[in-house]
Short mmCIF file of C-alpha atoms in Angstrom, two decimals:
data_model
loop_
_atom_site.label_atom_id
_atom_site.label_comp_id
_atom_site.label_asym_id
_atom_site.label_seq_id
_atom_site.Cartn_x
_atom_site.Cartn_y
_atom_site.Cartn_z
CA UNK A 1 15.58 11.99 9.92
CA UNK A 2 12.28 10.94 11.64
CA UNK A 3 10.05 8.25 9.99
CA UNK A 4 7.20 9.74 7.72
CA UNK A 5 4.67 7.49 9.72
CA UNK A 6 5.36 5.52 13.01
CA UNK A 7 3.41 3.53 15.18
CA UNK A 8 4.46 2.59 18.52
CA UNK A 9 2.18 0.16 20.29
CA UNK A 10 -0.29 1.59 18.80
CA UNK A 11 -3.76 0.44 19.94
CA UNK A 12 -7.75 0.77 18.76
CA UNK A 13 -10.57 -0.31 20.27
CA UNK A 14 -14.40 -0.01 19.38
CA UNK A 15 -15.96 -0.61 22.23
CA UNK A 16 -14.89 -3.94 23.39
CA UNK A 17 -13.04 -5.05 20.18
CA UNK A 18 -9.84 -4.54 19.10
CA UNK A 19 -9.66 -2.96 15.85
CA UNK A 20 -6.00 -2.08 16.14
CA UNK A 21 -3.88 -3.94 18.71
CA UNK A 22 -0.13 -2.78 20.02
CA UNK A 23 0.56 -1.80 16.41
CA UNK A 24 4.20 -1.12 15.86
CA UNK A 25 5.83 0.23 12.03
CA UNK A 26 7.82 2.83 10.79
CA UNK A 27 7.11 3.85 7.02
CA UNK A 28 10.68 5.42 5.91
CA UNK A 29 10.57 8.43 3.06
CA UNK A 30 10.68 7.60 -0.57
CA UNK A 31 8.87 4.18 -1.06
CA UNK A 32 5.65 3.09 -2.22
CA UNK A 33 4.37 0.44 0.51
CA UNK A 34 1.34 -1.51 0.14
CA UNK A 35 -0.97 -1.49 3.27
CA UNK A 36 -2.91 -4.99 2.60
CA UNK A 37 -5.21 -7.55 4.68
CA UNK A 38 -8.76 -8.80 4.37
CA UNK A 39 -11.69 -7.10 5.21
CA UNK A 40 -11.95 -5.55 8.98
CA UNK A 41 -8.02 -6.37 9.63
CA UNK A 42 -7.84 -2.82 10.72
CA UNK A 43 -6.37 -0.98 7.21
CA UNK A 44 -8.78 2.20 7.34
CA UNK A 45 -8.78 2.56 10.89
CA UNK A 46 -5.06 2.83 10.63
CA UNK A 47 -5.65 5.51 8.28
CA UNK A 48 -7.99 7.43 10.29
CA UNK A 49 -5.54 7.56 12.92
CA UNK A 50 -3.01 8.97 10.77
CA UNK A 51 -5.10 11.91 9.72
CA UNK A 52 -6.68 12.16 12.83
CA UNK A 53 -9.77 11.42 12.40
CA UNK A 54 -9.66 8.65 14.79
CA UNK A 55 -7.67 9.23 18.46
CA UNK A 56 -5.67 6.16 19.87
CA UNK A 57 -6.99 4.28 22.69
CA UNK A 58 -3.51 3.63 23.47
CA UNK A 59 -0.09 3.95 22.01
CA UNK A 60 0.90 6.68 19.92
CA UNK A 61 1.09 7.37 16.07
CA UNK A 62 3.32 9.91 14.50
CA UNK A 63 3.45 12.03 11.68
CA UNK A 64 6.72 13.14 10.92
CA UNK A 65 7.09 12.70 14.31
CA UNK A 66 4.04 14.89 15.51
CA UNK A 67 0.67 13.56 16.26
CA UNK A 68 -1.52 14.19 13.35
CA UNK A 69 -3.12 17.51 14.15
CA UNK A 70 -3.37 20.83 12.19
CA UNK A 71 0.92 21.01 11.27
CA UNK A 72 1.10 17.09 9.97
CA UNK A 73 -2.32 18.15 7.38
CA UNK A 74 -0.14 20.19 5.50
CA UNK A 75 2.32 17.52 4.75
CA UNK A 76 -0.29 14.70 4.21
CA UNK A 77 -2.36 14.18 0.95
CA UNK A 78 -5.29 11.79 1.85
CA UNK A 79 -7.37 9.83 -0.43
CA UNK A 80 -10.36 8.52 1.96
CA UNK A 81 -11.93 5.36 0.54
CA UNK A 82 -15.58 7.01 -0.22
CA UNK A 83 -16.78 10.60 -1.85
CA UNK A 84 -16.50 13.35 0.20
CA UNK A 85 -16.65 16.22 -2.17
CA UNK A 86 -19.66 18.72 -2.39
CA UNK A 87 -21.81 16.99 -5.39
CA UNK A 88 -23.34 20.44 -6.17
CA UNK A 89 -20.01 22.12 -7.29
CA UNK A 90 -18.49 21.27 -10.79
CA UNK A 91 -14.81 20.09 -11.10
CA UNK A 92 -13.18 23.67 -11.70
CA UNK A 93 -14.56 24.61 -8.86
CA UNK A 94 -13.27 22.05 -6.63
CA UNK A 95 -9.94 22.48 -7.91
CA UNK A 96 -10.23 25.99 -7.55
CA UNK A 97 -11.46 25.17 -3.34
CA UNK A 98 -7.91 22.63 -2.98
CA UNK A 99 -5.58 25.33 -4.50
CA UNK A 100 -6.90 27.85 -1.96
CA UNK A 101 -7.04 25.45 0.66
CA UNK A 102 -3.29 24.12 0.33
CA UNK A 103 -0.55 25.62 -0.08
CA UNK A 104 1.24 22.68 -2.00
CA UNK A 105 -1.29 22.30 -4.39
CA UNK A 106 -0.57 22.63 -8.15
CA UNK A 107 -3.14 23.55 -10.34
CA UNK A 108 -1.11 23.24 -13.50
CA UNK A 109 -0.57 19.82 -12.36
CA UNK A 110 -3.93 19.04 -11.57
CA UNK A 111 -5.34 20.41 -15.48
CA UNK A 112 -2.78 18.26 -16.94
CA UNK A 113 -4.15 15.51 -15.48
CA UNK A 114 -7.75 16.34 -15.91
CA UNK A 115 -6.91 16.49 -19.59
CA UNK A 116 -5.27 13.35 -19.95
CA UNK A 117 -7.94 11.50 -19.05
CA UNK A 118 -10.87 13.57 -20.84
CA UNK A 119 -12.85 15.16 -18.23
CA UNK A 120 -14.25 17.98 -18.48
CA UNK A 121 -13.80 20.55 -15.67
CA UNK A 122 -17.19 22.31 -16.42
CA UNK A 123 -19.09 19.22 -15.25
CA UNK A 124 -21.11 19.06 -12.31
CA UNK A 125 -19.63 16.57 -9.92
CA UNK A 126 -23.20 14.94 -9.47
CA UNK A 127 -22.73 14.16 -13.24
CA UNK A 128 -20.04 12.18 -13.11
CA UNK A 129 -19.64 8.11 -13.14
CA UNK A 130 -18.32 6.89 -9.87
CA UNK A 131 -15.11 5.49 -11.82
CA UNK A 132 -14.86 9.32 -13.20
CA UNK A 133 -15.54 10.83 -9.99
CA UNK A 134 -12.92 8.56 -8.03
CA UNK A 135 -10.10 10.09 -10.79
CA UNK A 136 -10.92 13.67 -10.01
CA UNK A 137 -10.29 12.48 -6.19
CA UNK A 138 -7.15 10.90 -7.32
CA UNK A 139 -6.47 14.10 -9.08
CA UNK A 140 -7.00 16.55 -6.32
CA UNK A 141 -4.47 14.04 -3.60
CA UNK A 142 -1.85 13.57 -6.13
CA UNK A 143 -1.61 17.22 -7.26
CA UNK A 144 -0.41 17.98 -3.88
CA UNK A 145 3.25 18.38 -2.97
CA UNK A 146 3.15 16.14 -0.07
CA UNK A 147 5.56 14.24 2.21
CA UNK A 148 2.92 11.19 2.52
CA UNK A 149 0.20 10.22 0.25
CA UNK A 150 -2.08 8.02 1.92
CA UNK A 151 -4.55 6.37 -0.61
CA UNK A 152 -7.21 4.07 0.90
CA UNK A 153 -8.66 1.98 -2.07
CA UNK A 154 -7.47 4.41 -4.67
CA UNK A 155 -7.94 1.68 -7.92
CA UNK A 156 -10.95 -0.13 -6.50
CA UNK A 157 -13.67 1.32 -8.55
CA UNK A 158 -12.17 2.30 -11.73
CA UNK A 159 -11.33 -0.02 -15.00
CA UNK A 160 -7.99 -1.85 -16.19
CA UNK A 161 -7.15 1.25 -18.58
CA UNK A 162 -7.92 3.78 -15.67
CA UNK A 163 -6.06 1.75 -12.91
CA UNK A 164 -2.83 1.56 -15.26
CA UNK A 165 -3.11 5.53 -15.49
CA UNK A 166 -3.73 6.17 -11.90
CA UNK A 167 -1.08 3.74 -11.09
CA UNK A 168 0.92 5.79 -13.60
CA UNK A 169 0.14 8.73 -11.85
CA UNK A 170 1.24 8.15 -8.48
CA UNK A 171 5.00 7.02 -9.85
CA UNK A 172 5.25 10.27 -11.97
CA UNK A 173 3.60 12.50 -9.16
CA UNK A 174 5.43 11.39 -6.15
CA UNK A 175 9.09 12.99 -5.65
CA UNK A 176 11.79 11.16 -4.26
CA UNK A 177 11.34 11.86 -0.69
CA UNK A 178 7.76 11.59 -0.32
CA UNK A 179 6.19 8.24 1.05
CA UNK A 180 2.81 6.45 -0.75
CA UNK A 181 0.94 4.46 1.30
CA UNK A 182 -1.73 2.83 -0.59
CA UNK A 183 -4.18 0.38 0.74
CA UNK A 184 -6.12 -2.25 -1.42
CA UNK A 185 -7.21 -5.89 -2.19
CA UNK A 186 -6.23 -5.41 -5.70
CA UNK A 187 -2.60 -6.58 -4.92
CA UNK A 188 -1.93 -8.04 -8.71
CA UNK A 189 -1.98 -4.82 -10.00
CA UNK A 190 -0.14 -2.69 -8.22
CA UNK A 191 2.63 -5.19 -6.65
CA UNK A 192 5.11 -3.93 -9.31
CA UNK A 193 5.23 -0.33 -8.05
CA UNK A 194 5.77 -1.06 -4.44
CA UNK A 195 8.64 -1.12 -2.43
CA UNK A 196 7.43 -2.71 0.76
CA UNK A 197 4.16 -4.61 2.10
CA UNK A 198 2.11 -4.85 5.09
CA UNK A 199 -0.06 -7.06 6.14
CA UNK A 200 -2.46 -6.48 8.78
CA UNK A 201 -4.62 -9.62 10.11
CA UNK A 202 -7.43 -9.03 13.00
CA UNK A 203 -5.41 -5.62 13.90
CA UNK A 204 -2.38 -7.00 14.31
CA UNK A 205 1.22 -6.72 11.80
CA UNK A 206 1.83 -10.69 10.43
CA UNK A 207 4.22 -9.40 7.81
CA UNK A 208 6.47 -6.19 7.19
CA UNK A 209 8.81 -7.11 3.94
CA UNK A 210 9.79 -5.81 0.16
CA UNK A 211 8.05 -7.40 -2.55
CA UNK A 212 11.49 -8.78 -4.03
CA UNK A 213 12.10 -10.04 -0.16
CA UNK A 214 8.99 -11.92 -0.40
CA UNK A 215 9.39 -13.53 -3.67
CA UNK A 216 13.37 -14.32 -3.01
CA UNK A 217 12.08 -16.25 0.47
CA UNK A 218 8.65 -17.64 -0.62
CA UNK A 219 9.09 -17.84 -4.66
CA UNK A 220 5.83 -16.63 -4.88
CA UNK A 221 4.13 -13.02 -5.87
CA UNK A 222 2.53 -10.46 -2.79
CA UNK A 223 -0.65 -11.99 -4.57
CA UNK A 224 -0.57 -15.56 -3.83
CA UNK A 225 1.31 -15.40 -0.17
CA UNK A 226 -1.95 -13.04 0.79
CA UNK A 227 -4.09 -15.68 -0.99
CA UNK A 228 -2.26 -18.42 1.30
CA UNK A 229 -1.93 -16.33 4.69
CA UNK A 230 -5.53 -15.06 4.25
CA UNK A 231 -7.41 -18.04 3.48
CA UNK A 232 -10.85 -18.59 4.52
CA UNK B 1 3.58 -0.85 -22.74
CA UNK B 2 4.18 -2.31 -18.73
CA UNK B 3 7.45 -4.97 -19.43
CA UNK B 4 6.16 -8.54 -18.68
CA UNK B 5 7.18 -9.69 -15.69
CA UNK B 6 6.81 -12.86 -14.06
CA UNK B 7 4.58 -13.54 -10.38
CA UNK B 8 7.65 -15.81 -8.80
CA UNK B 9 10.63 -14.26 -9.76
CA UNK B 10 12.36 -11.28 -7.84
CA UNK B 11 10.93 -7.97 -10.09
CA UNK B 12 14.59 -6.45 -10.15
CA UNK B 13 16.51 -9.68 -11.46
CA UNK B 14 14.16 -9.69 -14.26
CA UNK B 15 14.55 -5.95 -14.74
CA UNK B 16 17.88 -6.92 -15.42
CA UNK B 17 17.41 -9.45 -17.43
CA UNK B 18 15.15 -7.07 -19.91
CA UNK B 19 18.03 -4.69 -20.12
CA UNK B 20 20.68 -7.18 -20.99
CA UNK B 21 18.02 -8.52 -23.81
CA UNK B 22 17.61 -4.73 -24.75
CA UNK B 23 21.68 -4.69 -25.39
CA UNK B 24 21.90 -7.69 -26.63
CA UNK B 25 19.29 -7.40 -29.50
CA UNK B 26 20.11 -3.87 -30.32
CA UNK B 27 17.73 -1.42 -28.76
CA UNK B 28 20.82 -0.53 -27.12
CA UNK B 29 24.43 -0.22 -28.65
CA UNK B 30 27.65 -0.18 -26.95
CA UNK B 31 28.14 3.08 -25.61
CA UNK B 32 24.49 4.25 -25.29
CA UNK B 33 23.30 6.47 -22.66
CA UNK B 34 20.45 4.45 -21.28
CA UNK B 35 17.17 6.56 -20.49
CA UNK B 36 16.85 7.88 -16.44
CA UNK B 37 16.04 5.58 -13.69
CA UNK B 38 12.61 7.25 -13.54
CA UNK B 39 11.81 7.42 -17.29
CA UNK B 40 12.46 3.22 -17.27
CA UNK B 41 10.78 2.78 -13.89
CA UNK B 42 7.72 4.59 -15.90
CA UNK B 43 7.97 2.44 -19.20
CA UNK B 44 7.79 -0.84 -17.60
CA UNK B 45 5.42 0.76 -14.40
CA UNK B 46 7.49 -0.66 -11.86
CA UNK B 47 8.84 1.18 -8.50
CA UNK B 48 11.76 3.55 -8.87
CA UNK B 49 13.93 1.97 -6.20
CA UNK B 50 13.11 -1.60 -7.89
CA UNK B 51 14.51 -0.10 -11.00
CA UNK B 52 17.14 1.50 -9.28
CA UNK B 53 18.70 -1.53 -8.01
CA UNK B 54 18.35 -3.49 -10.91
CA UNK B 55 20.85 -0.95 -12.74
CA UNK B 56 23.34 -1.13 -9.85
CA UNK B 57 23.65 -4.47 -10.08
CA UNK B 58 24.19 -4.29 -13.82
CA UNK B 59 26.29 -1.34 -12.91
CA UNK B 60 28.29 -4.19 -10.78
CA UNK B 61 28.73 -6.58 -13.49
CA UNK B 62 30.24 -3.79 -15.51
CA UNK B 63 27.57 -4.05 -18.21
CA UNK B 64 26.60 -0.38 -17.19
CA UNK B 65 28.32 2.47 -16.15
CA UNK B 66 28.21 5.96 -14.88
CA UNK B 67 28.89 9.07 -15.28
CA UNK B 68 28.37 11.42 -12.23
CA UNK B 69 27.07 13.93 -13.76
CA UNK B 70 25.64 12.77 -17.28
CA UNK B 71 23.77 9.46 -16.35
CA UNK B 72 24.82 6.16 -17.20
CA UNK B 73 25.80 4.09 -20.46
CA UNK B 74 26.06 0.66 -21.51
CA UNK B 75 29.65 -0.33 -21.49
CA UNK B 76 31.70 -0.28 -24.70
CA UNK B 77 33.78 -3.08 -23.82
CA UNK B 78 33.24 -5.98 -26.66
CA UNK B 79 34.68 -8.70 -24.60
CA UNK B 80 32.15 -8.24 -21.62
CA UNK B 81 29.29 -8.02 -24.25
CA UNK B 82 30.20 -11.21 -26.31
CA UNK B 83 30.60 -12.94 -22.89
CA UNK B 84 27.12 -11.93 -21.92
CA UNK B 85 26.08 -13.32 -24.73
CA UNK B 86 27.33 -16.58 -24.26
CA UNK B 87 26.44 -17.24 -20.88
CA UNK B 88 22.30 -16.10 -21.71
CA UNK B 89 23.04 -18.68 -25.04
CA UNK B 90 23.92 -21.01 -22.86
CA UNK B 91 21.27 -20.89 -20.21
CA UNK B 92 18.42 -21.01 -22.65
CA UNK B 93 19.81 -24.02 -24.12
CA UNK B 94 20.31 -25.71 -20.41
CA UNK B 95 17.01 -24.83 -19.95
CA UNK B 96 15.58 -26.41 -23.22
CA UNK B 97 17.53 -29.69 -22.76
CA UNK B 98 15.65 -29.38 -19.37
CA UNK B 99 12.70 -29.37 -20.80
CA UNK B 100 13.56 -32.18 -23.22
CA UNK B 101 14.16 -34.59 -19.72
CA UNK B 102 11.05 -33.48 -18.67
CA UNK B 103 9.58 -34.90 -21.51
CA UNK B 104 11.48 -38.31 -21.88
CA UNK B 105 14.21 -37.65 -24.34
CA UNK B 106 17.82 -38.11 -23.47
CA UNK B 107 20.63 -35.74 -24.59
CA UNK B 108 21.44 -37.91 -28.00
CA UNK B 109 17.61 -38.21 -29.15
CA UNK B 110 17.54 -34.46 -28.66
CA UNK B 111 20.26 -34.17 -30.47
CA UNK B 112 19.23 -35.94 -33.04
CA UNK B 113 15.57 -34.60 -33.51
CA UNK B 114 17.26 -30.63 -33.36
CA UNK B 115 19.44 -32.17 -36.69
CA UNK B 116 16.34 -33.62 -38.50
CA UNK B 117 14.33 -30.66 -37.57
CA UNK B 118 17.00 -28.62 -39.34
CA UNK B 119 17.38 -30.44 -42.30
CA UNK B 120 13.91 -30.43 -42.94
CA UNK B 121 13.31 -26.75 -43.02
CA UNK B 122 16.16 -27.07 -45.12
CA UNK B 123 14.24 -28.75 -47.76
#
């Protein structure tokens, strides 16, 4: 089987800079893998070229292994790390828009949710707290039946309690084959529930290794070896 | 409630180490089916694979077993039990004698202090 994700040599630049730089990784199916590194290391652009919203300047990334176009959109759910929902509509509404929009999306699943954590669907989305209106996101990505999740800052903006159910979330929502890529500086929190790290540092892979690898070698947690690689 | 886990240890040795406490004080008996890999992954909010290997590791000291189709069980054989006992007994009082060095006292002053100790809450 193909990877989910691969990058070969994969290569970004912004005008003269190098925000991505002969980038190679291959995420396999079923794991939850953290994509970490400081500010500017090159995380969301990564992202952007996996959903196309961003082309290569050189190298190639693969979905499934297609570049990311209209076919690989069906089998990604993306979380982008800022609001880009319609403020005017309410929250049935929205969730009324994804289930016609994609075919893998559950509605059932997506109430459920809703209802666990108290929000009301009749509520304008311009009502909402940004920690509320960063769950319904959560809610809309995760009630997808996708191959790969991709989550860019998914826990950043929300409380302990929240982040515990949204981290909750993604292990009951994600089935067995499907790949969760989730990007954040909150490593503490989430460490736990993933398989396999990545650390990105000025565009360019310094580590690709499973949590338990990392604290056999370096009898440390993900935390404190980013805390030591990444110091300022 | 998320099982404590510590930052420097390997998250599936101390998966394991949960799940022989769990047998060992009860929660499970000999025999027991033990809960799915998912449902345990979920209770202590770890990753599914972490949890996975931690019970095929178990699986390979025999303390688990199973059953193709109906899941596994904690293993029914007394012996293997009272010997897993033993050797956790053991290490936590290795590791309290450690301690003890760490704080100055030798082996017979420890020794000593665990008997007064004893007879006092005795009294």
């Amino acid at each position: 089987m193909k990877p989910i994700l691969e990058c070969r040599g994969l290569t970004k630049k912004y005008g003269s800079t190098f925000a991505l730089y002969n980038l190679n990784i291959a995420l396999e199916r079923g794991q939850i893998i953290g994509l970490l590194g400081p500010n500017g290391s090159g995380k969301t652009t990564l992202i952007k070229l996996a959903n196309g919203l961003l082309r290569p300047s050189g190298g190639q990334i693969l979905i499934n292994g297609s570049e990311p176009g209209v076919e690989t959109k069906k089998i990604v759910s993306y979380l982008p790390d800022r609001n880009y929902l319609g403020k005017h509509m309410r929250v049935d509404e929205i969730m009324a828009y994804y289930n016609t929009f994609y075919d893998n999306f559950s509605l059932e699943r997506a109430s459920g949710m809703l209802d666990a954590l108290s929000i009301d669907p009749r509520a304008r989305l311009s009502s909402l707290s940004k920690g509320t209106l960063e769950k319904v996101q959560l809610i809309l990505v995760m009630s997808r039946e996708a191959d790969l999740y991709i989550l860019d800052e998914p826990i950043g903006g929300v409380d302990p309690a929240a982040r515990d159910y949204i981290l909750h979330t993604i292990l009951t929502n994600y089935n067995e084959n499907a790949t969760v890529l989730i990007s954040t500086h909150l490593i503490s929190d989430i460490e736990n529930v993933l398989d396999h790290v990545i650390f990105l540092k000025s565009g360019q892979l310094v580590l690709n290794a499973s949590v338990d690898e990392i604290r056999t070698q370096h009898r440390k947690s993900v935390d404190a070896l980013f805390r030591e690689v990444f110091k300022c | 409630m998320p099982w404590e886990l510590d930052n420097d240890r390997p998250i599936y040795l101390q998966l394991m180490e949960r799940i022989q406490h769990d047998i060992i004080s009860g929660v499970y008996k000999p025999g027991d089916k033990i809960p799915s890999v998912r449902d345990l992954a979920l209770d202590a909010a770890v990753n599914p694979n972490t949890m996975q290997k931690a019970l095929s590791e178990l699986e390979r000291n025999g303390l688990v077993y199973s059953q193709r189709t109906s899941g596994r069980f904690i293993t029914d054989d007394e012996e293997l039990l009272k010997n897993m006992k033993m050797q956790l007994a053991t290490e936590h009082i290795r590791q309290f004698f450690e301690q003890m060095h760490q704080l100055g006292f030798s082996d017979d002053e420890t020794l000593q202090m665990i008997q007064e100790t004893l007879r006092r809450e005795k009294q």
